[in-house]
PDB file of C-alpha atoms and ligand atoms in Angstrom:
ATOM      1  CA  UNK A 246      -4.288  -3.957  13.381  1.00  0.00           C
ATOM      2  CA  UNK A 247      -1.707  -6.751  13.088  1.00  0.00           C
ATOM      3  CA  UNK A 248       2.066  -5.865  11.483  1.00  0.00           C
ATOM      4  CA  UNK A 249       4.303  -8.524  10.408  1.00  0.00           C
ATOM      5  CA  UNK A 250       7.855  -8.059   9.278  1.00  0.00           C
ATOM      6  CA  UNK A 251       8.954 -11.020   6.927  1.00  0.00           C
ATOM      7  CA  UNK A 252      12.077 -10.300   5.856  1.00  0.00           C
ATOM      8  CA  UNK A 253      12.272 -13.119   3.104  1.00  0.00           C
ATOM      9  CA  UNK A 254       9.215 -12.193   1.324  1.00  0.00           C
ATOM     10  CA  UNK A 255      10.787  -9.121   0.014  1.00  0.00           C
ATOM     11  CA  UNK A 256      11.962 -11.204  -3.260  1.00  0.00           C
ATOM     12  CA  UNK A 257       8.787 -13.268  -4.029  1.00  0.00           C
ATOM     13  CA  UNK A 258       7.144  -9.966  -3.448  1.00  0.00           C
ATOM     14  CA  UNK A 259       9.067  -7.984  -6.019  1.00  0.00           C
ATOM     15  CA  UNK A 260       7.740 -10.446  -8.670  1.00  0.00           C
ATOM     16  CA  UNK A 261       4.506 -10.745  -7.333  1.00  0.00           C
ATOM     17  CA  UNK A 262       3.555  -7.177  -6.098  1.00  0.00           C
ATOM     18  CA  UNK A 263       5.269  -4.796  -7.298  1.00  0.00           C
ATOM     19  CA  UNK A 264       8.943  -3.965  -8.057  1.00  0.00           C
ATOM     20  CA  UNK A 265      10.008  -2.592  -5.199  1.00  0.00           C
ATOM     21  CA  UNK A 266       7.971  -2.811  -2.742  1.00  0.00           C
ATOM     22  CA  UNK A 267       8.027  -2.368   0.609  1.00  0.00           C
ATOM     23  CA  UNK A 268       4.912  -3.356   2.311  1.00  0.00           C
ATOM     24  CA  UNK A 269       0.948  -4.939   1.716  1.00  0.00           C
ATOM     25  CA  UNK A 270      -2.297  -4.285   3.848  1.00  0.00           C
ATOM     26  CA  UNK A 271      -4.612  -6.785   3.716  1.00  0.00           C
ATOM     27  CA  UNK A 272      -7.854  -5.667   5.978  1.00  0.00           C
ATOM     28  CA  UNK A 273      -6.067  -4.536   8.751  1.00  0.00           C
ATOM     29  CA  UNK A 274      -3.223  -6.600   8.468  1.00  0.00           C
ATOM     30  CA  UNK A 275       0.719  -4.887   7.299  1.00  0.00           C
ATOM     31  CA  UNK A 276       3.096  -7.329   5.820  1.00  0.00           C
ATOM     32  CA  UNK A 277       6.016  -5.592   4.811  1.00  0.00           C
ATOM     33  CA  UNK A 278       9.746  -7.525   4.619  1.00  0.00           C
ATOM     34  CA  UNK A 279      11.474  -4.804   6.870  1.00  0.00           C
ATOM     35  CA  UNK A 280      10.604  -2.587   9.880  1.00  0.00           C
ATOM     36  CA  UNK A 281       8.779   0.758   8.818  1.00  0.00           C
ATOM     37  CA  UNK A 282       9.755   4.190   9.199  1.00  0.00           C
ATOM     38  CA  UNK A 283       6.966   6.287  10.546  1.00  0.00           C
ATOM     39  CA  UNK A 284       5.661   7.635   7.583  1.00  0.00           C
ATOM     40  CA  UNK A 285       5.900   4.156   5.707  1.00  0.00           C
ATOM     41  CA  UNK A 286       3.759   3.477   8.420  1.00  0.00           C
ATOM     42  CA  UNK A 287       1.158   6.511   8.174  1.00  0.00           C
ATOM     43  CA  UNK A 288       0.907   5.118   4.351  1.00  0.00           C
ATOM     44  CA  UNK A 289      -0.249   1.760   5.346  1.00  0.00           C
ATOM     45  CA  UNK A 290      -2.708   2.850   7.985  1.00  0.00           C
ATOM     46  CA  UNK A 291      -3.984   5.035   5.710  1.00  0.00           C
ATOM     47  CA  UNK A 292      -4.883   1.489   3.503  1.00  0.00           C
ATOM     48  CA  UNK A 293      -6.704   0.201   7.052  1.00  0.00           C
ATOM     49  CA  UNK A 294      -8.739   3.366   6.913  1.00  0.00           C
ATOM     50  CA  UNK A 295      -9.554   2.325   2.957  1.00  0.00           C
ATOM     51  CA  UNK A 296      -9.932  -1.239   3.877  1.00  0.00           C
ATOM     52  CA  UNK A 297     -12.427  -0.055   7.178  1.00  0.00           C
ATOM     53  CA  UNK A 298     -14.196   2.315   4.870  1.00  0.00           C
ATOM     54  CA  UNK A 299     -15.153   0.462   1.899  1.00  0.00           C
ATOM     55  CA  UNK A 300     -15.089  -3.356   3.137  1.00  0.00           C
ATOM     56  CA  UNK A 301     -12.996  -5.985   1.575  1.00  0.00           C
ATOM     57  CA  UNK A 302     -14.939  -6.234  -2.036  1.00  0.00           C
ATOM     58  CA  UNK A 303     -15.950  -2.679  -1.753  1.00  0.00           C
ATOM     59  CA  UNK A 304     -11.867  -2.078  -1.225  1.00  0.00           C
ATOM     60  CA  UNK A 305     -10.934  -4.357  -3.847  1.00  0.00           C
ATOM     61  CA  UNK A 306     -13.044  -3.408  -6.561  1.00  0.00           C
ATOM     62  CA  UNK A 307     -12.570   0.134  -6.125  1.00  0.00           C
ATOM     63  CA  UNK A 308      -8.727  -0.059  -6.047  1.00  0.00           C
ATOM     64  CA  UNK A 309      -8.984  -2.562  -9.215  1.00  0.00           C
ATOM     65  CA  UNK A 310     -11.576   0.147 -10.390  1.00  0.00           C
ATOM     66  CA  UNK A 311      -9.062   3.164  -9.715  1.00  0.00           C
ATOM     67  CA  UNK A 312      -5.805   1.331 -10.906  1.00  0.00           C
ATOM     68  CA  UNK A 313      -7.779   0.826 -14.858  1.00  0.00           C
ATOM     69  CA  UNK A 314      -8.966   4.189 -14.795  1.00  0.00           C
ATOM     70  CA  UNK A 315      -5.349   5.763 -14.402  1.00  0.00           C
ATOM     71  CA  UNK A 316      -3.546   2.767 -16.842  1.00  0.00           C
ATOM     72  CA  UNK A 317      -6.586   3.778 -19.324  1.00  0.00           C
ATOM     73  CA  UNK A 318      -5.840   7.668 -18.721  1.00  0.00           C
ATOM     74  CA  UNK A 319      -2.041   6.714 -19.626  1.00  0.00           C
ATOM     75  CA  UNK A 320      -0.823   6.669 -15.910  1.00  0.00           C
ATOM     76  CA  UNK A 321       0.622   4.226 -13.994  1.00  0.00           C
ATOM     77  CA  UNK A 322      -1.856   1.752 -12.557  1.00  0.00           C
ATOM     78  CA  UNK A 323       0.214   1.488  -8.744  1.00  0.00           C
ATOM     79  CA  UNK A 324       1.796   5.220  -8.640  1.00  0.00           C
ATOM     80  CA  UNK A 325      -1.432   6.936 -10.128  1.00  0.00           C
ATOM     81  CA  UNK A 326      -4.028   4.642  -8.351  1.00  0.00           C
ATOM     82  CA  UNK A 327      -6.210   7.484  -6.153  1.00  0.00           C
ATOM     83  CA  UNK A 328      -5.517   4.897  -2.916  1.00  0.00           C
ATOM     84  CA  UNK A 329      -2.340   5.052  -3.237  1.00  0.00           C
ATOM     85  CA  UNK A 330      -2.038   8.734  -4.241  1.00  0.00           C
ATOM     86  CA  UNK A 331      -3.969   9.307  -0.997  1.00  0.00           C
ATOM     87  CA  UNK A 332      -2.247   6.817   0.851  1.00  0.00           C
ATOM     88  CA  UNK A 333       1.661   8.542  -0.162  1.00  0.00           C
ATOM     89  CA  UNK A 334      -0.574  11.958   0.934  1.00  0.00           C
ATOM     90  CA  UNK A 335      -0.866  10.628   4.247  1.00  0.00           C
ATOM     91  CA  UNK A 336       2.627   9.354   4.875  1.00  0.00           C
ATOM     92  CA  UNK A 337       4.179  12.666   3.268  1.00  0.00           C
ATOM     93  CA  UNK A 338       1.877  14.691   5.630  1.00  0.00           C
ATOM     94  CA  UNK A 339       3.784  12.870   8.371  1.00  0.00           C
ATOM     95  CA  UNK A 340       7.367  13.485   7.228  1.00  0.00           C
ATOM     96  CA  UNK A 341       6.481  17.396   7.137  1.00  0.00           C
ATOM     97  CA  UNK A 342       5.525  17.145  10.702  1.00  0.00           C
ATOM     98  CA  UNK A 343       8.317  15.172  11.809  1.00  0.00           C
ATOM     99  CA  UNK A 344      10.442  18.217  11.051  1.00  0.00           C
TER     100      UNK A 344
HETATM  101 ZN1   ZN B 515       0.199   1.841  -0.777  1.00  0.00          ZN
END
């Protein structure tokens, strides 16, 4: 696992990601444009674990696959994608045990 912190990507990212954002996983590679708090952290290891799991195509298609199924159910495509619902799971798991 490889973690960069590129602090002047966080405006070409906002246009090109999404609004926002914070950080990217590609494979097992973080980007994100500032340090990350521990459970920031749990989220994007929990996209390594999606990445390890399904492969890169298997990952990509089945995020693409997950982000038209919520837009068509009238969600969000980011906020109601299942990777990223599970993904926010496993960083908010980590905040209640930080307590
Ligand atoms: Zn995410």
């Amino acid at each position: 696992m490889r973690l960069y912190v590129r602090p002047r990507l966080r405006r070409i990212g906002s246009r090109v990601l999404v609004r926002g954002w914070l950080a990217i996983t590609i494979g097992s590679t973080i980007v994100s444009w500032r340090g990350l708090e521990p459970p920031e952290l749990a989220h994007e290891l929990a996209h390594v674990r999606q990445w390890r799991r399904y492969g890169r195509l298997g990952y990509v298609c089945r995020y693409a696959a997950s982000s038209l199924r919520a837009w068509r159910a009238g969600g969000d495509w980011y906020r109601d994608n299942a990777f990223e619902r599970a993904a926010r799971d496993a960083g908010a798991a980590l905040r209640v045990t930080e307590r």
